[in-house]
mmCIF file of C-alpha atoms and ligand atoms in Angstrom:
data_model
loop_
_atom_site.group_PDB
_atom_site.id
_atom_site.type_symbol
_atom_site.label_atom_id
_atom_site.label_comp_id
_atom_site.label_asym_id
_atom_site.label_seq_id
_atom_site.Cartn_x
_atom_site.Cartn_y
_atom_site.Cartn_z
ATOM 1 C CA MET A 1 12.629 -12.594 4.018
ATOM 2 C CA LYS A 2 11.079 -12.742 7.477
ATOM 3 C CA ALA A 3 8.013 -10.507 7.832
ATOM 4 C CA PHE A 4 6.462 -9.304 11.089
ATOM 5 C CA TYR A 5 2.967 -8.045 11.955
ATOM 6 C CA ALA A 6 0.636 -7.894 14.955
ATOM 7 C CA GLU A 7 -3.114 -8.438 14.548
ATOM 8 C CA ALA A 8 -3.870 -5.445 16.803
ATOM 9 C CA GLN A 9 -2.469 -3.140 14.100
ATOM 10 C CA SER A 10 -5.725 -3.745 12.191
ATOM 11 C CA ARG A 11 -7.722 -2.112 15.010
ATOM 12 C CA HIS A 12 -6.815 1.307 13.566
ATOM 13 C CA ALA A 13 -9.540 1.983 11.009
ATOM 14 C CA PRO A 14 -10.278 5.686 10.554
ATOM 15 C CA ALA A 15 -13.222 6.330 8.243
ATOM 16 C CA LEU A 16 -12.465 9.700 6.657
ATOM 17 C CA GLU A 17 -9.775 12.326 6.099
ATOM 18 C CA LEU A 18 -9.833 15.901 4.837
ATOM 19 C CA GLN A 19 -8.227 16.087 1.379
ATOM 20 C CA ASN A 20 -8.285 19.196 -0.774
ATOM 21 C CA GLY A 21 -11.438 20.518 0.850
ATOM 22 C CA GLU A 22 -13.446 17.323 0.989
ATOM 23 C CA MET A 23 -13.988 14.585 3.528
ATOM 24 C CA VAL A 24 -13.016 11.442 1.606
ATOM 25 C CA PRO A 25 -12.588 7.748 2.548
ATOM 26 C CA HIS A 26 -9.296 7.376 4.406
ATOM 27 C CA ALA A 27 -6.534 6.350 1.968
ATOM 28 C CA GLU A 28 -4.619 4.459 4.654
ATOM 29 C CA SER A 29 -7.185 1.638 4.786
ATOM 30 C CA GLN A 30 -7.548 -1.975 5.869
ATOM 31 C CA ALA A 31 -7.563 -2.852 2.143
ATOM 32 C CA ARG A 32 -3.838 -1.988 2.172
ATOM 33 C CA VAL A 33 -3.280 -4.594 4.861
ATOM 34 C CA ASP A 34 -5.110 -7.289 2.906
ATOM 35 C CA ALA A 35 -3.158 -6.428 -0.243
ATOM 36 C CA ILE A 36 0.242 -6.594 1.453
ATOM 37 C CA MET A 37 -0.638 -9.779 3.370
ATOM 38 C CA THR A 38 -1.135 -11.635 0.100
ATOM 39 C CA ALA A 39 2.409 -10.644 -0.909
ATOM 40 C CA LEU A 40 4.087 -12.048 2.176
ATOM 41 C CA PRO A 41 4.904 -15.759 2.413
ATOM 42 C CA GLU A 42 4.823 -16.126 6.195
ATOM 43 C CA ILE A 43 3.934 -13.623 8.889
ATOM 44 C CA ILE A 44 5.576 -13.851 12.277
ATOM 45 C CA ALA A 45 3.636 -12.403 15.230
ATOM 46 C CA SER A 46 5.359 -9.525 17.015
ATOM 47 C CA LYS A 47 6.763 -9.776 20.533
ATOM 48 C CA ASP A 48 5.992 -7.225 23.254
ATOM 49 C CA PHE A 49 8.964 -5.032 24.195
ATOM 50 C CA GLY A 50 6.826 -2.761 26.368
ATOM 51 C CA ILE A 51 6.350 1.006 26.426
ATOM 52 C CA ASP A 52 9.934 2.050 27.262
ATOM 53 C CA PRO A 53 11.314 1.952 23.690
ATOM 54 C CA ILE A 54 8.352 4.153 22.656
ATOM 55 C CA LEU A 55 9.063 6.632 25.455
ATOM 56 C CA ALA A 56 12.740 6.707 24.439
ATOM 57 C CA VAL A 57 11.549 8.619 21.344
ATOM 58 C CA HIS A 58 8.157 10.139 22.117
ATOM 59 C CA ASP A 59 7.044 12.762 24.618
ATOM 60 C CA ARG A 60 5.236 11.311 27.647
ATOM 61 C CA GLY A 61 2.383 13.834 27.410
ATOM 62 C CA TYR A 62 1.886 13.042 23.735
ATOM 63 C CA VAL A 63 1.790 9.292 24.401
ATOM 64 C CA ALA A 64 -0.752 9.798 27.208
ATOM 65 C CA PHE A 65 -2.826 11.925 24.830
ATOM 66 C CA LEU A 66 -2.814 9.166 22.177
ATOM 67 C CA GLN A 67 -3.975 6.673 24.777
ATOM 68 C CA ARG A 68 -7.046 8.683 25.843
ATOM 69 C CA ALA A 69 -7.826 10.975 22.885
ATOM 70 C CA HIS A 70 -10.592 8.875 21.379
ATOM 71 C CA ALA A 71 -12.264 8.244 24.765
ATOM 72 C CA ASP A 72 -12.152 12.004 25.482
ATOM 73 C CA TRP A 73 -13.684 12.649 22.067
ATOM 74 C CA VAL A 74 -16.539 10.252 22.784
ATOM 75 C CA ALA A 75 -16.979 11.767 26.264
ATOM 76 C CA ALA A 76 -17.355 15.189 24.608
ATOM 77 C CA GLY A 77 -20.302 13.718 22.678
ATOM 78 C CA ARG A 78 -18.609 13.703 19.300
ATOM 79 C CA PRO A 79 -19.302 11.249 16.478
ATOM 80 C CA GLY A 80 -16.765 9.157 14.550
ATOM 81 C CA ASP A 81 -13.004 9.640 14.801
ATOM 82 C CA ALA A 82 -11.238 12.409 16.747
ATOM 83 C CA PHE A 83 -10.277 15.274 14.401
ATOM 84 C CA PRO A 84 -8.404 18.507 15.097
ATOM 85 C CA TYR A 85 -9.673 21.748 13.633
ATOM 86 C CA VAL A 86 -7.564 24.502 15.248
ATOM 87 C CA PHE A 87 -3.766 24.666 15.420
ATOM 88 C CA PRO A 88 -1.342 26.696 17.586
ATOM 89 C CA VAL A 89 0.536 28.274 14.688
ATOM 90 C CA ARG A 90 2.023 30.952 16.944
ATOM 91 C CA GLY A 91 3.993 28.338 18.895
ATOM 92 C CA ARG A 92 3.226 25.209 20.794
ATOM 93 C CA ARG A 93 4.074 26.503 24.261
ATOM 94 C CA PRO A 94 3.172 24.320 27.209
ATOM 95 C CA LEU A 95 -0.387 25.174 28.198
ATOM 96 C CA GLU A 96 -2.781 23.440 30.562
ATOM 97 C CA LEU A 97 -5.179 22.335 27.842
ATOM 98 C CA SER A 98 -8.202 20.313 28.813
ATOM 99 C CA ARG A 99 -10.634 20.499 25.922
ATOM 100 C CA ILE A 100 -10.124 17.616 23.501
ATOM 101 C CA ASP A 101 -10.147 19.973 20.495
ATOM 102 C CA ALA A 102 -7.357 22.060 22.000
ATOM 103 C CA GLU A 103 -5.240 18.982 22.637
ATOM 104 C CA LEU A 104 -5.858 17.547 19.163
ATOM 105 C CA GLY A 105 -4.610 20.759 17.574
ATOM 106 C CA GLN A 106 -1.595 20.889 19.900
ATOM 107 C CA TYR A 107 -0.490 17.393 18.895
ATOM 108 C CA ALA A 108 -1.526 17.245 15.216
ATOM 109 C CA TYR A 109 -0.322 19.164 12.191
ATOM 110 C CA ASP A 110 -2.918 18.040 9.634
ATOM 111 C CA CYS A 111 -6.511 16.808 9.213
ATOM 112 C CA GLY A 112 -5.569 13.481 7.671
ATOM 113 C CA THR A 113 -4.606 11.755 10.882
ATOM 114 C CA PRO A 114 -7.686 11.180 13.039
ATOM 115 C CA VAL A 115 -7.555 9.179 16.247
ATOM 116 C CA ALA A 116 -9.967 6.243 15.918
ATOM 117 C CA ALA A 117 -11.210 3.870 18.617
ATOM 118 C CA GLY A 118 -8.454 1.316 18.059
ATOM 119 C CA THR A 119 -5.635 3.692 17.190
ATOM 120 C CA TRP A 120 -3.620 3.448 20.405
ATOM 121 C CA ASP A 121 -3.633 -0.381 20.466
ATOM 122 C CA ALA A 122 -2.719 -0.449 16.796
ATOM 123 C CA VAL A 123 0.184 1.977 17.009
ATOM 124 C CA TYR A 124 1.520 0.403 20.203
ATOM 125 C CA TRP A 125 1.715 -2.953 18.423
ATOM 126 C CA ASN A 126 2.964 -1.296 15.264
ATOM 127 C CA ALA A 127 6.013 -0.138 17.207
ATOM 128 C CA GLN A 128 6.404 -3.661 18.635
ATOM 129 C CA THR A 129 6.430 -4.981 15.073
ATOM 130 C CA ALA A 130 9.337 -2.684 14.189
ATOM 131 C CA LEU A 131 11.161 -3.729 17.379
ATOM 132 C CA THR A 132 10.606 -7.445 16.734
ATOM 133 C CA ALA A 133 11.898 -7.165 13.185
ATOM 134 C CA LEU A 134 14.882 -5.160 14.445
ATOM 135 C CA ASP A 135 15.640 -7.872 16.995
ATOM 136 C CA ASN A 136 15.680 -10.363 14.147
ATOM 137 C CA VAL A 137 18.041 -8.247 12.025
ATOM 138 C CA MET A 138 20.484 -7.735 14.899
ATOM 139 C CA ASP A 139 20.338 -11.390 15.877
ATOM 140 C CA LYS A 140 20.417 -13.081 12.475
ATOM 141 C CA ARG A 141 22.280 -10.406 10.475
ATOM 142 C CA ALA A 142 19.696 -10.994 7.717
ATOM 143 C CA PRO A 143 17.263 -8.389 6.391
ATOM 144 C CA ALA A 144 13.738 -8.323 7.863
ATOM 145 C CA PHE A 145 10.458 -6.667 6.914
ATOM 146 C CA ALA A 146 8.412 -4.911 9.580
ATOM 147 C CA PHE A 147 4.901 -4.677 8.184
ATOM 148 C CA CYS A 148 4.289 -1.384 9.937
ATOM 149 C CA ARG A 149 0.826 0.006 9.462
ATOM 150 C CA PRO A 150 -0.345 2.696 10.026
ATOM 151 C CA PRO A 151 2.791 4.448 8.741
ATOM 152 C CA GLY A 152 5.163 6.306 11.068
ATOM 153 C CA HIS A 153 7.645 8.555 9.293
ATOM 154 C CA HIS A 154 5.576 11.756 9.579
ATOM 155 C CA ALA A 155 5.239 11.457 13.377
ATOM 156 C CA GLY A 156 7.588 13.567 15.490
ATOM 157 C CA ARG A 157 8.541 13.389 19.152
ATOM 158 C CA ASP A 158 5.259 15.058 20.163
ATOM 159 C CA TYR A 159 3.128 15.255 17.045
ATOM 160 C CA MET A 160 1.062 13.189 14.629
ATOM 161 C CA GLY A 161 0.361 13.811 10.957
ATOM 162 C CA GLY A 162 0.498 12.182 7.536
ATOM 163 C CA TYR A 163 -1.352 9.050 8.760
ATOM 164 C CA SER A 164 1.464 8.587 11.335
ATOM 165 C CA TYR A 165 1.152 8.468 15.152
ATOM 166 C CA LEU A 166 4.303 6.796 16.474
ATOM 167 C CA ASN A 167 7.531 6.891 14.487
ATOM 168 C CA ASN A 168 8.279 3.181 14.121
ATOM 169 C CA VAL A 169 11.567 3.780 12.341
ATOM 170 C CA ALA A 170 12.838 6.205 14.996
ATOM 171 C CA ILE A 171 11.802 3.805 17.780
ATOM 172 C CA ALA A 172 13.757 1.010 16.081
ATOM 173 C CA ALA A 173 16.794 3.251 15.484
ATOM 174 C CA GLU A 174 16.907 4.354 19.124
ATOM 175 C CA GLN A 175 16.526 0.763 20.320
ATOM 176 C CA ALA A 176 19.365 -0.369 18.028
ATOM 177 C CA LEU A 177 21.636 2.277 19.584
ATOM 178 C CA ALA A 178 20.570 1.179 23.086
ATOM 179 C CA LYS A 179 21.427 -2.421 22.144
ATOM 180 C CA GLY A 180 24.954 -1.515 21.079
ATOM 181 C CA ALA A 181 24.857 -0.208 17.513
ATOM 182 C CA GLY A 182 27.209 2.768 17.275
ATOM 183 C CA LYS A 183 25.591 4.482 14.291
ATOM 184 C CA VAL A 184 22.343 4.017 12.379
ATOM 185 C CA ALA A 185 21.418 5.278 8.899
ATOM 186 C CA VAL A 186 17.797 5.839 7.853
ATOM 187 C CA LEU A 187 17.145 5.847 4.102
ATOM 188 C CA ASP A 188 13.548 6.919 3.446
ATOM 189 C CA VAL A 189 12.163 5.966 0.018
ATOM 190 C CA ASP A 190 8.493 6.877 0.562
ATOM 191 C CA TYR A 191 7.059 9.432 -1.912
ATOM 192 C CA HIS A 192 6.665 11.954 0.913
ATOM 193 C CA HIS A 193 9.421 13.543 2.964
ATOM 194 C CA GLY A 194 10.060 11.763 6.284
ATOM 195 C CA ASN A 195 9.614 14.918 8.352
ATOM 196 C CA GLY A 196 9.048 13.212 11.701
ATOM 197 C CA THR A 197 12.229 11.154 11.482
ATOM 198 C CA GLN A 198 14.185 14.213 10.331
ATOM 199 C CA ASP A 199 12.925 16.283 13.285
ATOM 200 C CA ILE A 200 13.614 13.561 15.863
ATOM 201 C CA PHE A 201 17.259 13.147 14.838
ATOM 202 C CA TYR A 202 17.978 16.639 13.480
ATOM 203 C CA ASP A 203 20.630 17.491 16.084
ATOM 204 C CA ARG A 204 22.071 13.987 16.384
ATOM 205 C CA GLY A 205 25.349 12.776 14.911
ATOM 206 C CA ASP A 206 24.746 9.086 15.567
ATOM 207 C CA VAL A 207 21.757 8.795 13.244
ATOM 208 C CA LEU A 208 22.072 9.784 9.592
ATOM 209 C CA THR A 209 18.673 10.611 8.095
ATOM 210 C CA ILE A 210 18.238 10.642 4.316
ATOM 211 C CA SER A 211 14.960 11.125 2.481
ATOM 212 C CA LEU A 212 14.196 10.827 -1.250
ATOM 213 C CA HIS A 213 10.847 12.405 -1.972
ATOM 214 C CA ALA A 214 8.637 14.662 -4.049
ATOM 215 C CA ASP A 215 9.703 18.299 -3.887
ATOM 216 C CA PRO A 216 7.896 19.933 -0.947
ATOM 217 C CA LYS A 217 7.416 23.015 -3.136
ATOM 218 C CA THR A 218 4.619 21.044 -4.826
ATOM 219 C CA ASP A 219 3.876 18.196 -2.447
ATOM 220 C CA TYR A 220 2.909 17.313 1.085
ATOM 221 C CA PRO A 221 4.299 17.936 3.733
ATOM 222 C CA PHE A 222 5.362 21.342 2.237
ATOM 223 C CA TYR A 223 7.100 22.745 5.330
ATOM 224 C CA TRP A 224 9.880 20.162 5.540
ATOM 225 C CA GLY A 225 12.006 18.250 3.039
ATOM 226 C CA HIS A 226 13.851 21.101 1.320
ATOM 227 C CA ALA A 227 17.442 20.507 0.254
ATOM 228 C CA ASP A 228 18.848 23.165 2.603
ATOM 229 C CA GLU A 229 17.761 21.234 5.715
ATOM 230 C CA THR A 230 21.065 19.565 6.564
ATOM 231 C CA GLY A 231 20.967 19.094 10.356
ATOM 232 C CA GLU A 232 22.234 21.156 13.289
ATOM 233 C CA GLY A 233 24.601 20.951 16.249
ATOM 234 C CA ALA A 234 26.118 17.469 16.569
ATOM 235 C CA GLY A 235 23.872 16.502 13.642
ATOM 236 C CA ALA A 236 25.117 19.203 11.268
ATOM 237 C CA THR A 237 25.500 17.419 7.873
ATOM 238 C CA ALA A 238 23.725 14.282 9.233
ATOM 239 C CA ASN A 239 20.491 15.022 7.360
ATOM 240 C CA LEU A 240 20.214 14.765 3.582
ATOM 241 C CA ASN A 241 17.111 15.678 1.602
ATOM 242 C CA LEU A 242 16.893 14.722 -2.062
ATOM 243 C CA PRO A 243 13.699 16.299 -3.417
ATOM 244 C CA MET A 244 12.648 15.320 -6.940
ATOM 245 C CA PRO A 245 10.099 16.837 -9.311
ATOM 246 C CA ARG A 246 6.692 15.315 -9.988
ATOM 247 C CA GLY A 247 6.914 12.930 -12.930
ATOM 248 C CA THR A 248 10.265 11.452 -11.855
ATOM 249 C CA VAL A 249 10.756 7.955 -13.313
ATOM 250 C CA TRP A 250 13.210 5.220 -12.300
ATOM 251 C CA GLU A 251 16.219 6.609 -14.193
ATOM 252 C CA GLY A 252 16.144 9.926 -12.328
ATOM 253 C CA TYR A 253 15.174 8.273 -9.065
ATOM 254 C CA ARG A 254 18.063 5.837 -9.411
ATOM 255 C CA SER A 255 20.708 8.556 -9.660
ATOM 256 C CA CYS A 256 19.399 10.147 -6.438
ATOM 257 C CA LEU A 257 19.395 6.755 -4.742
ATOM 258 C CA VAL A 258 23.010 6.183 -5.778
ATOM 259 C CA LYS A 259 23.933 9.557 -4.214
ATOM 260 C CA ALA A 260 22.082 8.602 -1.058
ATOM 261 C CA LEU A 261 23.854 5.245 -0.857
ATOM 262 C CA GLU A 262 27.242 6.927 -1.285
ATOM 263 C CA ARG A 263 26.416 9.040 1.756
ATOM 264 C CA VAL A 264 25.310 5.949 3.683
ATOM 265 C CA ALA A 265 28.588 4.189 2.840
ATOM 266 C CA ALA A 266 30.667 7.209 3.939
ATOM 267 C CA PHE A 267 28.780 7.271 7.275
ATOM 268 C CA LYS A 268 29.701 3.603 7.984
ATOM 269 C CA PRO A 269 26.585 2.734 9.970
ATOM 270 C CA ASP A 270 26.109 -0.522 11.873
ATOM 271 C CA LEU A 271 22.502 -0.729 10.719
ATOM 272 C CA LEU A 272 20.434 0.545 7.809
ATOM 273 C CA ILE A 273 16.721 1.224 8.268
ATOM 274 C CA VAL A 274 14.623 1.706 5.143
ATOM 275 C CA PRO A 275 11.174 3.275 5.495
ATOM 276 C CA TYR A 276 9.645 1.920 2.286
ATOM 277 C CA GLY A 277 6.623 3.533 0.644
ATOM 278 C CA ALA A 278 5.057 2.145 -2.517
ATOM 279 C CA ASP A 279 3.462 5.537 -3.168
ATOM 280 C CA THR A 280 6.255 6.351 -5.665
ATOM 281 C CA TYR A 281 4.346 3.937 -7.946
ATOM 282 C CA ALA A 282 3.145 5.379 -11.272
ATOM 283 C CA GLU A 283 -0.532 4.645 -10.549
ATOM 284 C CA ASP A 284 -0.616 5.834 -6.934
ATOM 285 C CA PRO A 285 -3.860 7.796 -6.425
ATOM 286 C CA ILE A 286 -2.365 10.582 -4.254
ATOM 287 C CA SER A 287 1.207 10.761 -5.613
ATOM 288 C CA PHE A 288 2.975 11.758 -8.829
ATOM 289 C CA PHE A 289 6.137 9.755 -9.579
ATOM 290 C CA GLY A 290 6.471 7.168 -12.351
ATOM 291 C CA ILE A 291 8.090 4.172 -10.669
ATOM 292 C CA GLU A 292 6.948 0.810 -12.090
ATOM 293 C CA THR A 293 6.644 -2.533 -10.308
ATOM 294 C CA VAL A 294 9.849 -3.985 -11.852
ATOM 295 C CA ASP A 295 11.775 -0.881 -10.746
ATOM 296 C CA TYR A 296 11.168 -1.813 -7.106
ATOM 297 C CA THR A 297 13.280 -4.929 -7.579
ATOM 298 C CA ALA A 298 16.139 -2.825 -8.939
ATOM 299 C CA MET A 299 15.660 -0.438 -6.000
ATOM 300 C CA GLY A 300 15.803 -3.267 -3.473
ATOM 301 C CA ARG A 301 18.871 -4.724 -5.143
ATOM 302 C CA LEU A 302 20.767 -1.401 -5.027
ATOM 303 C CA ILE A 303 19.956 -1.043 -1.344
ATOM 304 C CA ALA A 304 21.088 -4.610 -0.633
ATOM 305 C CA GLU A 305 24.396 -3.875 -2.361
ATOM 306 C CA ALA A 306 25.216 -1.534 0.533
ATOM 307 C CA GLY A 307 25.961 -4.793 2.356
ATOM 308 C CA LEU A 308 24.548 -3.624 5.690
ATOM 309 C CA PRO A 309 22.209 -5.298 8.180
ATOM 310 C CA THR A 310 18.903 -3.930 6.917
ATOM 311 C CA LEU A 311 15.511 -3.379 8.511
ATOM 312 C CA ILE A 312 12.669 -2.459 6.152
ATOM 313 C CA CYS A 313 9.623 -0.741 7.634
ATOM 314 C CA MET A 314 6.427 -0.262 5.632
ATOM 315 C CA GLU A 315 5.262 3.335 5.135
ATOM 316 C CA GLY A 316 2.817 4.550 2.436
ATOM 317 C CA GLY A 317 1.447 3.214 -0.868
ATOM 318 C CA TYR A 318 -2.204 3.633 -1.808
ATOM 319 C CA ALA A 319 -2.671 1.906 -5.174
ATOM 320 C CA VAL A 320 -4.229 -1.092 -3.453
ATOM 321 C CA ASP A 321 -4.519 -3.251 -6.582
ATOM 322 C CA ALA A 322 -0.762 -3.144 -7.186
ATOM 323 C CA LEU A 323 0.393 -2.852 -3.586
ATOM 324 C CA GLY A 324 1.048 -6.543 -3.011
ATOM 325 C CA ALA A 325 3.064 -6.863 -6.218
ATOM 326 C CA ASN A 326 5.063 -3.712 -5.437
ATOM 327 C CA VAL A 327 5.988 -4.848 -1.937
ATOM 328 C CA ARG A 328 6.884 -8.314 -3.224
ATOM 329 C CA ALA A 329 9.046 -6.833 -5.995
ATOM 330 C CA PHE A 330 10.954 -4.636 -3.560
ATOM 331 C CA LEU A 331 11.554 -7.396 -1.001
ATOM 332 C CA ALA A 332 12.661 -9.759 -3.786
ATOM 333 C CA GLY A 333 15.313 -7.208 -4.812
ATOM 334 C CA VAL A 334 16.615 -6.879 -1.256
ATOM 335 C CA ASP A 335 16.719 -10.681 -0.917
ATOM 336 C CA ASP A 336 18.541 -11.330 -4.211
HETATM 337 C C1 SP5 B 1 2.816 7.778 5.001
HETATM 338 C C2 SP5 B 1 2.258 8.623 3.914
HETATM 339 O O1 SP5 B 1 2.416 8.301 2.739
HETATM 340 N N1 SP5 B 1 1.542 9.690 4.266
HETATM 341 C C3 SP5 B 1 1.028 10.553 3.276
HETATM 342 C C4 SP5 B 1 0.079 11.575 3.769
HETATM 343 C C5 SP5 B 1 -0.410 12.422 2.654
HETATM 344 N N2 SP5 B 1 -1.558 13.163 3.011
HETATM 345 C C6 SP5 B 1 -1.952 14.234 2.139
HETATM 346 C C7 SP5 B 1 -2.098 13.818 0.734
HETATM 347 C C8 SP5 B 1 -2.638 14.893 -0.157
HETATM 348 C C9 SP5 B 1 -2.766 14.361 -1.527
HETATM 349 N N3 SP5 B 1 -3.446 15.254 -2.393
HETATM 350 C C10 SP5 B 1 -3.457 14.806 -3.755
HETATM 351 C C11 SP5 B 1 -4.837 14.392 -4.185
HETATM 352 C C12 SP5 B 1 -4.818 13.886 -5.583
HETATM 353 N N4 SP5 B 1 -6.169 13.736 -6.088
HETATM 354 ZN ZN1 ZN B 2 3.993 8.650 1.524
#
C-alpha cells in the first residue's frame, strides 16, 4: 500500500505533558515515527495543497493562533512548550484576548497538547499528507496510508486537545466532498473517542461519523463519546458511538466493528476514511483494551471487505516496541 509522509511533521517534538498530576515525557514522541517508518516499505513525500483545505474545516482565528502561539509564548519569557493552565468553562464567547495564557485556554481543552516550536509546520504538513494520500485514493481507487503524526481526531473546528491540532481526517473528508464525492464515512478505530471529528460533522448529513472506543465513563476524553450522541439537524442519526468496556478483546471488538460496517454499508458512501490508532493494543501504556498484533490483520481485512475506496490516517498508539508490527499487520489486512 502507498504510504505518505512529510519530513516537516517531525518538527513537532513537545517534551512533556500533564498526566494524572505529573509532568511526564510526552507519549506522542518521535520514537513513534521511527517505529512506524520501519514498518512501511516506501514513503512518498507529500504534495502541498495550500492552506485553503485547512481553512475549509478550521476557524481562521484558531489557525492564526496555532501559527504564532509558540512565538508569543517565547516573547512572554516562558520556557519550553506553550501550555494552557486556565480554561473558559463558562463558555467560549468571543473575547479580545491578548495574553498568550488566555488564548491557550480558549483554544485548548487539555494539558496534553502543548504547542512546541515546530508544531505549526508539522501540523500544516500533516494535513498535506492526508490530502496527498486522499488524492491517491480518489485517483487510483486503491487504499492509501497517510502517516499522519501528530494525531488529529481530537481537534475540533477551533480547538486542540488529545495530542491533536488540526483534524487531518476532517480536512480530507471535506476535500473529498469538494472534489465530487457525494458522501463520506469516517470509521474511527483509535482507542479514544474521535471527539473532534464528531463535533465538526455533528450537524451534517453528508458525512457519517462512527467511533469505536473505550467507554468515556472510564476513559479520556470523558465528555464526548457516549452512545446517546447521535447527531443533530441534517446530521441526526449520522453519528454512531460504540463505547466498549476496558479489557475488551478482539472477539467483543469484532462484533462492534461488524455493527459499524453495517451502518457504513447502509450509508452508501463514496469514500471511507479510517482514523487508525494502535492504542487498542494489549500492551499500550496509556490504554486498556486487549487487541493483539494478529487481530489487526483481521480488523484490516474486515474493513477492506466493505469494498470502498479507503483512506487510512494514523492516529494514536504508544507501545513503541510493537508499533511498527501493529501498523504493518493492519495495513496487510487492508491490502489482502
Ligand atoms: C490520539 C490519541 O490517542 N490521543 C490520546 C490522548 C490521551 N491523553 C490522556 C491520556 C491519559 C491516560 N492516563 C492513563 C495513564 C496510565 N498510567
Ligand atoms: Zn488514542
